[in-house]
Amino acid sequence: MATETAVPSTSTSDGLSRSGLDEDGFVVLRGSAFGQRFDGFARKGLPFKSVDGLDFCKLNVLSDACVRGVLESVFPWCGLGAYMVMLDATQQLPGFFLHPQGPEREALVIQLWSKRSKVEVYRGSHLCRSLEHTAGDILLEVATDQLPMKAMVVEFEEGGLSILDGRLSFKILNGYAVTMVFAVQPRLDKFAKMILPDSPELRAQVDEMTTSKIGFNYEYKR
């Protein structure tokens, strides 16, 4: 598959560009602060099911006016349905978080990238219909040779952050991405609930982070 040249950060002086998300299916930001945040979280062992894990989500989504603003402008309400790390293509195939035939956006994928990461994206693939796919646990895998557009390579030399339409096809070529999927309720209902240890600290943290527009698909278990 031929590739186009790497794309620049799709941001403006007012924050992340909604037009990029609507037209291209993704927006990106680059900067050493993102890579440093990833490194700090990785040094702790990527503790998603902990106060540190919730704090990381809060720092990079809820407390970031640009990222949170995109979520709240796209959806009247959405909830965190998946929170994980994604690796390069030896572990993850190109895929969709949503069924590609759906006419409406039902999820946004927020990814915080490690240094020297590289991802292949298919600009405009969120608007494709009737693509054959294979179901996975979360991703719907798709053969990229049926996509009508060329792949584009996005590089994060010092780290970065991306927001993808849930229907956009992508493939991680190098590096790691802490990945958070925020979805509307009908799509969220199709996800298995994420499990958190049942502790007063975690319950209080989730309650503090929950707003009238953003929720969390957690279940507590001892």
PDB file of N, CA and C in Angstrom, residues 64-125:
ATOM      1  N   ASP A  64      -7.975  18.782  30.288  1.00  0.00           N
ATOM      2  CA  ASP A  64      -7.463  19.426  29.087  1.00  0.00           C
ATOM      3  C   ASP A  64      -8.632  20.081  28.366  1.00  0.00           C
ATOM      4  N   ALA A  65      -8.672  21.398  28.360  1.00  0.00           N
ATOM      5  CA  ALA A  65      -9.822  22.119  27.811  1.00  0.00           C
ATOM      6  C   ALA A  65     -10.054  21.800  26.340  1.00  0.00           C
ATOM      7  N   CYS A  66      -8.976  21.617  25.573  1.00  0.00           N
ATOM      8  CA  CYS A  66      -9.123  21.323  24.142  1.00  0.00           C
ATOM      9  C   CYS A  66      -9.740  19.948  23.924  1.00  0.00           C
ATOM     10  N   VAL A  67      -9.179  18.931  24.578  1.00  0.00           N
ATOM     11  CA  VAL A  67      -9.655  17.562  24.381  1.00  0.00           C
ATOM     12  C   VAL A  67     -11.074  17.408  24.914  1.00  0.00           C
ATOM     13  N   ARG A  68     -11.292  17.893  26.111  1.00  0.00           N
ATOM     14  CA  ARG A  68     -12.632  17.809  26.678  1.00  0.00           C
ATOM     15  C   ARG A  68     -13.635  18.591  25.826  1.00  0.00           C
ATOM     16  N   GLY A  69     -13.203  19.735  25.304  1.00  0.00           N
ATOM     17  CA  GLY A  69     -14.085  20.540  24.471  1.00  0.00           C
ATOM     18  C   GLY A  69     -14.523  19.795  23.222  1.00  0.00           C
ATOM     19  N   VAL A  70     -13.608  19.006  22.625  1.00  0.00           N
ATOM     20  CA  VAL A  70     -13.981  18.212  21.453  1.00  0.00           C
ATOM     21  C   VAL A  70     -15.021  17.163  21.840  1.00  0.00           C
ATOM     22  N   LEU A  71     -14.787  16.441  22.925  1.00  0.00           N
ATOM     23  CA  LEU A  71     -15.746  15.429  23.370  1.00  0.00           C
ATOM     24  C   LEU A  71     -17.133  16.033  23.583  1.00  0.00           C
ATOM     25  N   GLU A  72     -17.162  17.147  24.296  1.00  0.00           N
ATOM     26  CA  GLU A  72     -18.455  17.732  24.657  1.00  0.00           C
ATOM     27  C   GLU A  72     -19.142  18.411  23.474  1.00  0.00           C
ATOM     28  N   SER A  73     -18.367  18.795  22.466  1.00  0.00           N
ATOM     29  CA  SER A  73     -18.989  19.403  21.288  1.00  0.00           C
ATOM     30  C   SER A  73     -19.509  18.348  20.319  1.00  0.00           C
ATOM     31  N   VAL A  74     -18.925  17.161  20.356  1.00  0.00           N
ATOM     32  CA  VAL A  74     -19.327  16.089  19.445  1.00  0.00           C
ATOM     33  C   VAL A  74     -20.530  15.319  19.983  1.00  0.00           C
ATOM     34  N   PHE A  75     -20.528  15.029  21.295  1.00  0.00           N
ATOM     35  CA  PHE A  75     -21.577  14.209  21.891  1.00  0.00           C
ATOM     36  C   PHE A  75     -22.298  14.976  23.005  1.00  0.00           C
ATOM     37  N   PRO A  76     -23.627  14.874  23.076  1.00  0.00           N
ATOM     38  CA  PRO A  76     -24.339  15.419  24.233  1.00  0.00           C
ATOM     39  C   PRO A  76     -23.912  14.725  25.526  1.00  0.00           C
ATOM     40  N   TRP A  77     -23.643  13.409  25.390  1.00  0.00           N
ATOM     41  CA  TRP A  77     -23.125  12.616  26.515  1.00  0.00           C
ATOM     42  C   TRP A  77     -22.330  11.451  25.949  1.00  0.00           C
ATOM     43  N   CYS A  78     -21.240  11.102  26.627  1.00  0.00           N
ATOM     44  CA  CYS A  78     -20.464   9.919  26.250  1.00  0.00           C
ATOM     45  C   CYS A  78     -19.834   9.339  27.501  1.00  0.00           C
ATOM     46  N   GLY A  79     -19.403   8.083  27.408  1.00  0.00           N
ATOM     47  CA  GLY A  79     -18.779   7.426  28.545  1.00  0.00           C
ATOM     48  C   GLY A  79     -17.513   6.700  28.127  1.00  0.00           C
ATOM     49  N   LEU A  80     -16.572   6.574  29.051  1.00  0.00           N
ATOM     50  CA  LEU A  80     -15.338   5.833  28.792  1.00  0.00           C
ATOM     51  C   LEU A  80     -15.661   4.347  28.762  1.00  0.00           C
ATOM     52  N   GLY A  81     -15.431   3.716  27.603  1.00  0.00           N
ATOM     53  CA  GLY A  81     -15.768   2.310  27.438  1.00  0.00           C
ATOM     54  C   GLY A  81     -14.580   1.387  27.339  1.00  0.00           C
ATOM     55  N   ALA A  82     -13.394   1.920  27.033  1.00  0.00           N
ATOM     56  CA  ALA A  82     -12.176   1.115  26.947  1.00  0.00           C
ATOM     57  C   ALA A  82     -10.998   1.997  27.315  1.00  0.00           C
ATOM     58  N   TYR A  83     -10.059   1.407  28.047  1.00  0.00           N
ATOM     59  CA  TYR A  83      -8.895   2.139  28.535  1.00  0.00           C
ATOM     60  C   TYR A  83      -7.756   1.139  28.557  1.00  0.00           C
ATOM     61  N   MET A  84      -6.775   1.298  27.660  1.00  0.00           N
ATOM     62  CA  MET A  84      -5.781   0.246  27.457  1.00  0.00           C
ATOM     63  C   MET A  84      -4.561   0.825  26.749  1.00  0.00           C
ATOM     64  N   VAL A  85      -3.534  -0.009  26.581  1.00  0.00           N
ATOM     65  CA  VAL A  85      -2.392   0.370  25.769  1.00  0.00           C
ATOM     66  C   VAL A  85      -2.437  -0.449  24.484  1.00  0.00           C
ATOM     67  N   MET A  86      -2.127   0.201  23.360  1.00  0.00           N
ATOM     68  CA  MET A  86      -2.046  -0.474  22.074  1.00  0.00           C
ATOM     69  C   MET A  86      -0.609  -0.451  21.589  1.00  0.00           C
ATOM     70  N   LEU A  87      -0.217  -1.551  20.924  1.00  0.00           N
ATOM     71  CA  LEU A  87       1.158  -1.730  20.474  1.00  0.00           C
ATOM     72  C   LEU A  87       1.229  -1.629  18.957  1.00  0.00           C
ATOM     73  N   ASP A  88       2.420  -1.949  18.410  1.00  0.00           N
ATOM     74  CA  ASP A  88       2.595  -1.851  16.965  1.00  0.00           C
ATOM     75  C   ASP A  88       1.873  -2.984  16.245  1.00  0.00           C
ATOM     76  N   ALA A  89       2.033  -3.031  14.934  1.00  0.00           N
ATOM     77  CA  ALA A  89       1.228  -3.908  14.089  1.00  0.00           C
ATOM     78  C   ALA A  89       1.508  -5.388  14.300  1.00  0.00           C
ATOM     79  N   THR A  90       2.578  -5.742  15.008  1.00  0.00           N
ATOM     80  CA  THR A  90       2.783  -7.151  15.302  1.00  0.00           C
ATOM     81  C   THR A  90       1.733  -7.652  16.279  1.00  0.00           C
ATOM     82  N   GLN A  91       1.077  -6.713  16.993  1.00  0.00           N
ATOM     83  CA  GLN A  91       0.044  -7.072  17.958  1.00  0.00           C
ATOM     84  C   GLN A  91      -1.345  -6.628  17.517  1.00  0.00           C
ATOM     85  N   GLN A  92      -1.436  -5.534  16.787  1.00  0.00           N
ATOM     86  CA  GLN A  92      -2.736  -4.958  16.440  1.00  0.00           C
ATOM     87  C   GLN A  92      -2.850  -4.775  14.932  1.00  0.00           C
ATOM     88  N   LEU A  93      -3.896  -5.308  14.337  1.00  0.00           N
ATOM     89  CA  LEU A  93      -4.154  -5.136  12.917  1.00  0.00           C
ATOM     90  C   LEU A  93      -4.929  -3.842  12.688  1.00  0.00           C
ATOM     91  N   PRO A  94      -4.943  -3.354  11.435  1.00  0.00           N
ATOM     92  CA  PRO A  94      -5.800  -2.201  11.154  1.00  0.00           C
ATOM     93  C   PRO A  94      -7.231  -2.527  11.536  1.00  0.00           C
ATOM     94  N   GLY A  95      -7.966  -1.556  12.032  1.00  0.00           N
ATOM     95  CA  GLY A  95      -9.326  -1.893  12.418  1.00  0.00           C
ATOM     96  C   GLY A  95     -10.168  -0.692  12.742  1.00  0.00           C
ATOM     97  N   PHE A  96     -11.397  -0.961  13.064  1.00  0.00           N
ATOM     98  CA  PHE A  96     -12.367   0.052  13.438  1.00  0.00           C
ATOM     99  C   PHE A  96     -12.835  -0.217  14.862  1.00  0.00           C
ATOM    100  N   PHE A  97     -13.153   0.832  15.573  1.00  0.00           N
ATOM    101  CA  PHE A  97     -13.794   0.651  16.867  1.00  0.00           C
ATOM    102  C   PHE A  97     -15.304   0.531  16.705  1.00  0.00           C
ATOM    103  N   LEU A  98     -15.825   0.994  15.569  1.00  0.00           N
ATOM    104  CA  LEU A  98     -17.260   0.915  15.311  1.00  0.00           C
ATOM    105  C   LEU A  98     -17.500   0.184  14.013  1.00  0.00           C
ATOM    106  N   HIS A  99     -18.724  -0.261  13.806  1.00  0.00           N
ATOM    107  CA  HIS A  99     -19.090  -0.856  12.538  1.00  0.00           C
ATOM    108  C   HIS A  99     -18.967   0.209  11.450  1.00  0.00           C
ATOM    109  N   PRO A 100     -18.193  -0.035  10.379  1.00  0.00           N
ATOM    110  CA  PRO A 100     -17.948   1.011   9.388  1.00  0.00           C
ATOM    111  C   PRO A 100     -19.173   1.431   8.610  1.00  0.00           C
ATOM    112  N   GLN A 101     -20.233   0.630   8.622  1.00  0.00           N
ATOM    113  CA  GLN A 101     -21.418   0.996   7.854  1.00  0.00           C
ATOM    114  C   GLN A 101     -22.302   2.003   8.587  1.00  0.00           C
ATOM    115  N   GLY A 102     -22.032   2.254   9.863  1.00  0.00           N
ATOM    116  CA  GLY A 102     -22.855   3.189  10.608  1.00  0.00           C
ATOM    117  C   GLY A 102     -22.720   4.611  10.086  1.00  0.00           C
ATOM    118  N   PRO A 103     -23.812   5.289   9.808  1.00  0.00           N
ATOM    119  CA  PRO A 103     -23.728   6.652   9.270  1.00  0.00           C
ATOM    120  C   PRO A 103     -23.373   7.687  10.320  1.00  0.00           C
ATOM    121  N   GLU A 104     -23.551   7.360  11.591  1.00  0.00           N
ATOM    122  CA  GLU A 104     -23.314   8.329  12.659  1.00  0.00           C
ATOM    123  C   GLU A 104     -22.069   7.961  13.455  1.00  0.00           C
ATOM    124  N   ARG A 105     -21.339   8.985  13.858  1.00  0.00           N
ATOM    125  CA  ARG A 105     -20.198   8.781  14.751  1.00  0.00           C
ATOM    126  C   ARG A 105     -20.718   8.368  16.117  1.00  0.00           C
ATOM    127  N   GLU A 106     -20.205   7.266  16.653  1.00  0.00           N
ATOM    128  CA  GLU A 106     -20.659   6.760  17.942  1.00  0.00           C
ATOM    129  C   GLU A 106     -19.559   6.714  18.982  1.00  0.00           C
ATOM    130  N   ALA A 107     -18.318   6.989  18.572  1.00  0.00           N
ATOM    131  CA  ALA A 107     -17.217   6.959  19.540  1.00  0.00           C
ATOM    132  C   ALA A 107     -16.068   7.812  19.040  1.00  0.00           C
ATOM    133  N   LEU A 108     -15.290   8.302  19.977  1.00  0.00           N
ATOM    134  CA  LEU A 108     -14.017   8.949  19.686  1.00  0.00           C
ATOM    135  C   LEU A 108     -12.917   8.175  20.395  1.00  0.00           C
ATOM    136  N   VAL A 109     -11.805   8.040  19.723  1.00  0.00           N
ATOM    137  CA  VAL A 109     -10.660   7.311  20.255  1.00  0.00           C
ATOM    138  C   VAL A 109      -9.558   8.323  20.559  1.00  0.00           C
ATOM    139  N   ILE A 110      -9.223   8.476  21.821  1.00  0.00           N
ATOM    140  CA  ILE A 110      -8.180   9.413  22.242  1.00  0.00           C
ATOM    141  C   ILE A 110      -6.935   8.613  22.565  1.00  0.00           C
ATOM    142  N   GLN A 111      -5.830   8.969  21.922  1.00  0.00           N
ATOM    143  CA  GLN A 111      -4.588   8.210  22.110  1.00  0.00           C
ATOM    144  C   GLN A 111      -3.449   9.151  22.477  1.00  0.00           C
ATOM    145  N   LEU A 112      -2.733   8.797  23.537  1.00  0.00           N
ATOM    146  CA  LEU A 112      -1.544   9.525  23.949  1.00  0.00           C
ATOM    147  C   LEU A 112      -0.342   8.661  23.600  1.00  0.00           C
ATOM    148  N   TRP A 113       0.543   9.214  22.762  1.00  0.00           N
ATOM    149  CA  TRP A 113       1.590   8.433  22.111  1.00  0.00           C
ATOM    150  C   TRP A 113       2.937   8.538  22.816  1.00  0.00           C
ATOM    151  N   SER A 114       3.659   7.414  22.814  1.00  0.00           N
ATOM    152  CA  SER A 114       5.029   7.396  23.302  1.00  0.00           C
ATOM    153  C   SER A 114       5.949   8.077  22.289  1.00  0.00           C
ATOM    154  N   LYS A 115       7.148   8.390  22.711  1.00  0.00           N
ATOM    155  CA  LYS A 115       8.138   8.973  21.804  1.00  0.00           C
ATOM    156  C   LYS A 115       8.465   7.982  20.686  1.00  0.00           C
ATOM    157  N   ARG A 116       8.756   8.540  19.513  1.00  0.00           N
ATOM    158  CA  ARG A 116       9.127   7.775  18.322  1.00  0.00           C
ATOM    159  C   ARG A 116       8.028   6.820  17.866  1.00  0.00           C
ATOM    160  N   SER A 117       6.795   7.179  18.143  1.00  0.00           N
ATOM    161  CA  SER A 117       5.675   6.388  17.641  1.00  0.00           C
ATOM    162  C   SER A 117       5.362   6.773  16.195  1.00  0.00           C
ATOM    163  N   LYS A 118       4.774   5.828  15.489  1.00  0.00           N
ATOM    164  CA  LYS A 118       4.391   6.053  14.093  1.00  0.00           C
ATOM    165  C   LYS A 118       3.113   5.272  13.821  1.00  0.00           C
ATOM    166  N   VAL A 119       2.115   5.947  13.246  1.00  0.00           N
ATOM    167  CA  VAL A 119       0.833   5.300  12.974  1.00  0.00           C
ATOM    168  C   VAL A 119       0.421   5.587  11.535  1.00  0.00           C
ATOM    169  N   GLU A 120      -0.166   4.596  10.911  1.00  0.00           N
ATOM    170  CA  GLU A 120      -0.691   4.722   9.557  1.00  0.00           C
ATOM    171  C   GLU A 120      -2.194   4.942   9.654  1.00  0.00           C
ATOM    172  N   VAL A 121      -2.696   6.023   9.075  1.00  0.00           N
ATOM    173  CA  VAL A 121      -4.126   6.304   9.105  1.00  0.00           C
ATOM    174  C   VAL A 121      -4.647   6.411   7.677  1.00  0.00           C
ATOM    175  N   TYR A 122      -5.928   6.140   7.537  1.00  0.00           N
ATOM    176  CA  TYR A 122      -6.573   6.183   6.227  1.00  0.00           C
ATOM    177  C   TYR A 122      -7.583   7.325   6.244  1.00  0.00           C
ATOM    178  N   ARG A 123      -7.088   8.493   5.841  1.00  0.00           N
ATOM    179  CA  ARG A 123      -7.870   9.724   5.899  1.00  0.00           C
ATOM    180  C   ARG A 123      -9.176   9.563   5.114  1.00  0.00           C
ATOM    181  N   GLY A 124     -10.279   9.832   5.788  1.00  0.00           N
ATOM    182  CA  GLY A 124     -11.585   9.734   5.153  1.00  0.00           C
ATOM    183  C   GLY A 124     -12.226   8.366   5.224  1.00  0.00           C
ATOM    184  N   SER A 125     -11.512   7.370   5.793  1.00  0.00           N
ATOM    185  CA  SER A 125     -12.081   6.016   5.833  1.00  0.00           C
ATOM    186  C   SER A 125     -13.277   5.919   6.770  1.00  0.00           C
TER     187      SER A 125
END
